[in-house]
């Protein structure tokens, strides 16, 4: 049985995340979806966990939370990347693949000695980011699940 790992903030959970996770499920037998979170984020991690668990309740997906104080601004240097790699590798020593659309996926996979399965790094089919959604959720409602729309008060 193969196990893959997908990680992100999922803040909010959107159709781009769904596409990544669905892709991952075609590549491994079981997928761990890791919600990375720090204190005082805009959307509580428990809300994000509920969205993911609800969406994948009948699939080979385990949703877990990773509370951390690691650098998390996207502008990682090699030293910061190594801190992330150490934290993830120590928590998940038995995964077979890291699935992402991020450039740092190769770095993490190489560090762990596993495969990086890249999914649409250019995000052509769903050109959206959670950052853009948070700025104006109603403008991007087409990318959101019904639960996320309810969170934002869509009528």
CSV table of C-alpha atoms in Angstrom, one decimal:
chain,number,residue,atom,x,y,z
A,1,UNK,CA,0.0,0.0,0.0
A,2,UNK,CA,1.4,3.4,-0.9
A,3,UNK,CA,0.8,6.5,1.1
A,4,UNK,CA,1.1,10.1,-0.2
A,5,UNK,CA,1.1,13.4,1.5
A,6,UNK,CA,-0.5,16.7,0.5
A,7,UNK,CA,-0.1,19.7,2.7
A,8,UNK,CA,-1.3,23.3,2.7
A,9,UNK,CA,-3.2,25.9,4.7
A,10,UNK,CA,-6.5,25.3,3.0
A,11,UNK,CA,-7.5,28.8,4.0
A,12,UNK,CA,-10.1,28.5,2.5
A,13,UNK,CA,-10.5,25.1,1.0
A,14,UNK,CA,-11.3,25.5,-2.7
A,15,UNK,CA,-11.7,23.6,-6.0
A,16,UNK,CA,-7.9,23.9,-6.7
A,17,UNK,CA,-7.3,22.0,-3.5
A,18,UNK,CA,-9.9,19.5,-4.5
A,19,UNK,CA,-8.3,18.9,-7.9
A,20,UNK,CA,-4.9,18.4,-6.2
A,21,UNK,CA,-6.2,15.9,-3.7
A,22,UNK,CA,-8.3,14.1,-6.3
A,23,UNK,CA,-5.1,13.8,-8.5
A,24,UNK,CA,-3.2,12.5,-5.5
A,25,UNK,CA,-5.8,9.8,-4.9
A,26,UNK,CA,-5.2,8.5,-8.4
A,27,UNK,CA,-1.5,8.1,-7.6
A,28,UNK,CA,-1.5,6.4,-4.1
A,29,UNK,CA,-3.6,4.0,-2.1
A,30,UNK,CA,-4.0,6.4,0.9
A,31,UNK,CA,-3.5,10.1,1.1
A,32,UNK,CA,-2.7,12.2,4.2
A,33,UNK,CA,-3.9,15.7,3.9
A,34,UNK,CA,-1.9,17.9,6.3
A,35,UNK,CA,-3.3,21.3,7.3
A,36,UNK,CA,-0.4,23.4,8.3
A,37,UNK,CA,-1.3,26.2,10.8
A,38,UNK,CA,0.1,28.8,13.0
A,39,UNK,CA,-1.5,30.8,15.8
A,40,UNK,CA,-4.1,33.4,15.0
A,41,UNK,CA,-4.8,32.6,11.4
A,42,UNK,CA,-7.8,34.2,9.7
A,43,UNK,CA,-9.8,31.0,9.4
A,44,UNK,CA,-9.6,28.7,12.5
A,45,UNK,CA,-7.9,25.4,11.8
A,46,UNK,CA,-10.9,23.5,13.2
A,47,UNK,CA,-13.1,25.0,10.5
A,48,UNK,CA,-10.7,24.0,7.8
A,49,UNK,CA,-10.4,20.5,9.3
A,50,UNK,CA,-14.1,20.1,9.2
A,51,UNK,CA,-14.3,21.2,5.6
A,52,UNK,CA,-11.8,18.6,4.5
A,53,UNK,CA,-13.1,15.8,6.7
A,54,UNK,CA,-16.6,16.4,5.4
A,55,UNK,CA,-15.5,16.4,1.8
A,56,UNK,CA,-13.4,13.3,2.0
A,57,UNK,CA,-15.3,11.3,4.6
A,58,UNK,CA,-15.8,8.3,2.3
A,59,UNK,CA,-12.4,8.2,0.7
A,60,UNK,CA,-8.9,7.0,1.5
A,61,UNK,CA,-8.0,10.3,3.0
A,62,UNK,CA,-6.7,11.1,6.5
A,63,UNK,CA,-6.9,14.8,7.5
A,64,UNK,CA,-4.4,15.9,10.1
A,65,UNK,CA,-3.3,19.2,11.6
A,66,UNK,CA,0.3,20.4,11.9
A,67,UNK,CA,0.6,23.3,14.3
A,68,UNK,CA,4.0,24.9,13.9
A,69,UNK,CA,6.2,28.0,14.4
A,70,UNK,CA,8.3,27.4,11.3
A,71,UNK,CA,8.8,30.2,8.7
A,72,UNK,CA,5.7,30.3,6.5
A,73,UNK,CA,5.8,33.2,4.2
A,74,UNK,CA,6.5,31.5,0.9
A,75,UNK,CA,9.9,33.1,0.5
A,76,UNK,CA,11.9,30.1,1.8
A,77,UNK,CA,15.6,30.1,1.9
A,78,UNK,CA,17.5,26.7,2.1
A,79,UNK,CA,17.9,26.9,5.9
A,80,UNK,CA,14.1,27.4,6.3
A,81,UNK,CA,13.4,24.6,3.8
A,82,UNK,CA,15.6,22.3,5.8
A,83,UNK,CA,13.6,23.1,9.0
A,84,UNK,CA,10.4,22.2,7.2
A,85,UNK,CA,11.9,19.0,5.8
A,86,UNK,CA,13.2,17.9,9.2
A,87,UNK,CA,9.7,18.5,10.8
A,88,UNK,CA,7.8,16.7,8.0
A,89,UNK,CA,10.3,13.8,7.7
A,90,UNK,CA,10.3,13.1,11.4
A,91,UNK,CA,6.5,13.1,11.5
A,92,UNK,CA,6.0,11.1,8.4
A,93,UNK,CA,8.9,8.7,7.9
A,94,UNK,CA,6.8,6.1,6.0
A,95,UNK,CA,5.2,8.1,3.2
A,96,UNK,CA,6.0,7.1,-0.3
A,97,UNK,CA,5.2,10.3,-2.2
A,98,UNK,CA,4.7,14.1,-1.8
A,99,UNK,CA,2.1,15.5,-4.0
A,100,UNK,CA,2.1,19.2,-4.7
A,101,UNK,CA,2.0,22.0,-7.2
A,102,UNK,CA,4.7,23.9,-5.5
A,103,UNK,CA,8.4,24.2,-6.4
A,104,UNK,CA,9.5,23.2,-2.9
A,105,UNK,CA,8.0,19.8,-3.5
A,106,UNK,CA,11.2,18.6,-5.2
A,107,UNK,CA,13.3,19.8,-2.3
A,108,UNK,CA,11.1,18.0,0.3
A,109,UNK,CA,10.9,14.8,-1.7
A,110,UNK,CA,14.6,14.7,-2.3
A,111,UNK,CA,15.3,15.3,1.4
A,112,UNK,CA,13.0,12.4,2.3
A,113,UNK,CA,14.2,10.1,-0.5
A,114,UNK,CA,10.6,9.8,-1.9
A,115,UNK,CA,8.9,10.7,-5.1
A,116,UNK,CA,7.5,14.2,-5.8
A,117,UNK,CA,4.4,13.9,-7.9
A,118,UNK,CA,3.9,17.4,-9.3
A,119,UNK,CA,0.4,18.5,-10.2
A,120,UNK,CA,-0.1,21.5,-12.5
A,121,UNK,CA,2.6,23.8,-11.1
A,122,UNK,CA,1.3,26.5,-13.5
A,123,UNK,CA,-2.3,26.0,-12.2
A,124,UNK,CA,-3.7,26.3,-15.7
A,125,UNK,CA,-7.0,24.4,-15.2
A,126,UNK,CA,-7.9,26.3,-12.0
A,127,UNK,CA,-6.0,29.5,-11.8
A,128,UNK,CA,-7.0,30.5,-8.3
A,129,UNK,CA,-5.3,30.9,-4.9
A,130,UNK,CA,-6.7,31.0,-1.4
A,131,UNK,CA,-4.9,34.3,-0.9
A,132,UNK,CA,-7.0,35.9,-3.7
A,133,UNK,CA,-10.2,34.2,-2.4
A,134,UNK,CA,-9.6,35.7,1.1
A,135,UNK,CA,-9.3,39.2,-0.4
A,136,UNK,CA,-12.8,38.9,-2.0
A,137,UNK,CA,-14.6,35.6,-1.3
A,138,UNK,CA,-17.8,36.6,-3.2
A,139,UNK,CA,-15.9,37.3,-6.4
A,140,UNK,CA,-14.5,33.8,-6.4
A,141,UNK,CA,-17.6,31.8,-5.2
A,142,UNK,CA,-17.4,29.5,-8.2
A,143,UNK,CA,-14.3,28.0,-6.8
A,144,UNK,CA,-15.8,27.3,-3.3
A,145,UNK,CA,-17.7,24.3,-1.9
A,146,UNK,CA,-21.1,24.9,-0.4
A,147,UNK,CA,-19.7,24.6,3.1
A,148,UNK,CA,-17.1,27.3,2.4
A,149,UNK,CA,-19.7,29.5,0.8
A,150,UNK,CA,-21.8,29.2,4.0
A,151,UNK,CA,-18.8,30.2,6.1
A,152,UNK,CA,-18.5,33.4,4.1
A,153,UNK,CA,-22.3,34.0,4.3
A,154,UNK,CA,-23.2,33.5,0.7
A,155,UNK,CA,-27.0,33.7,0.4
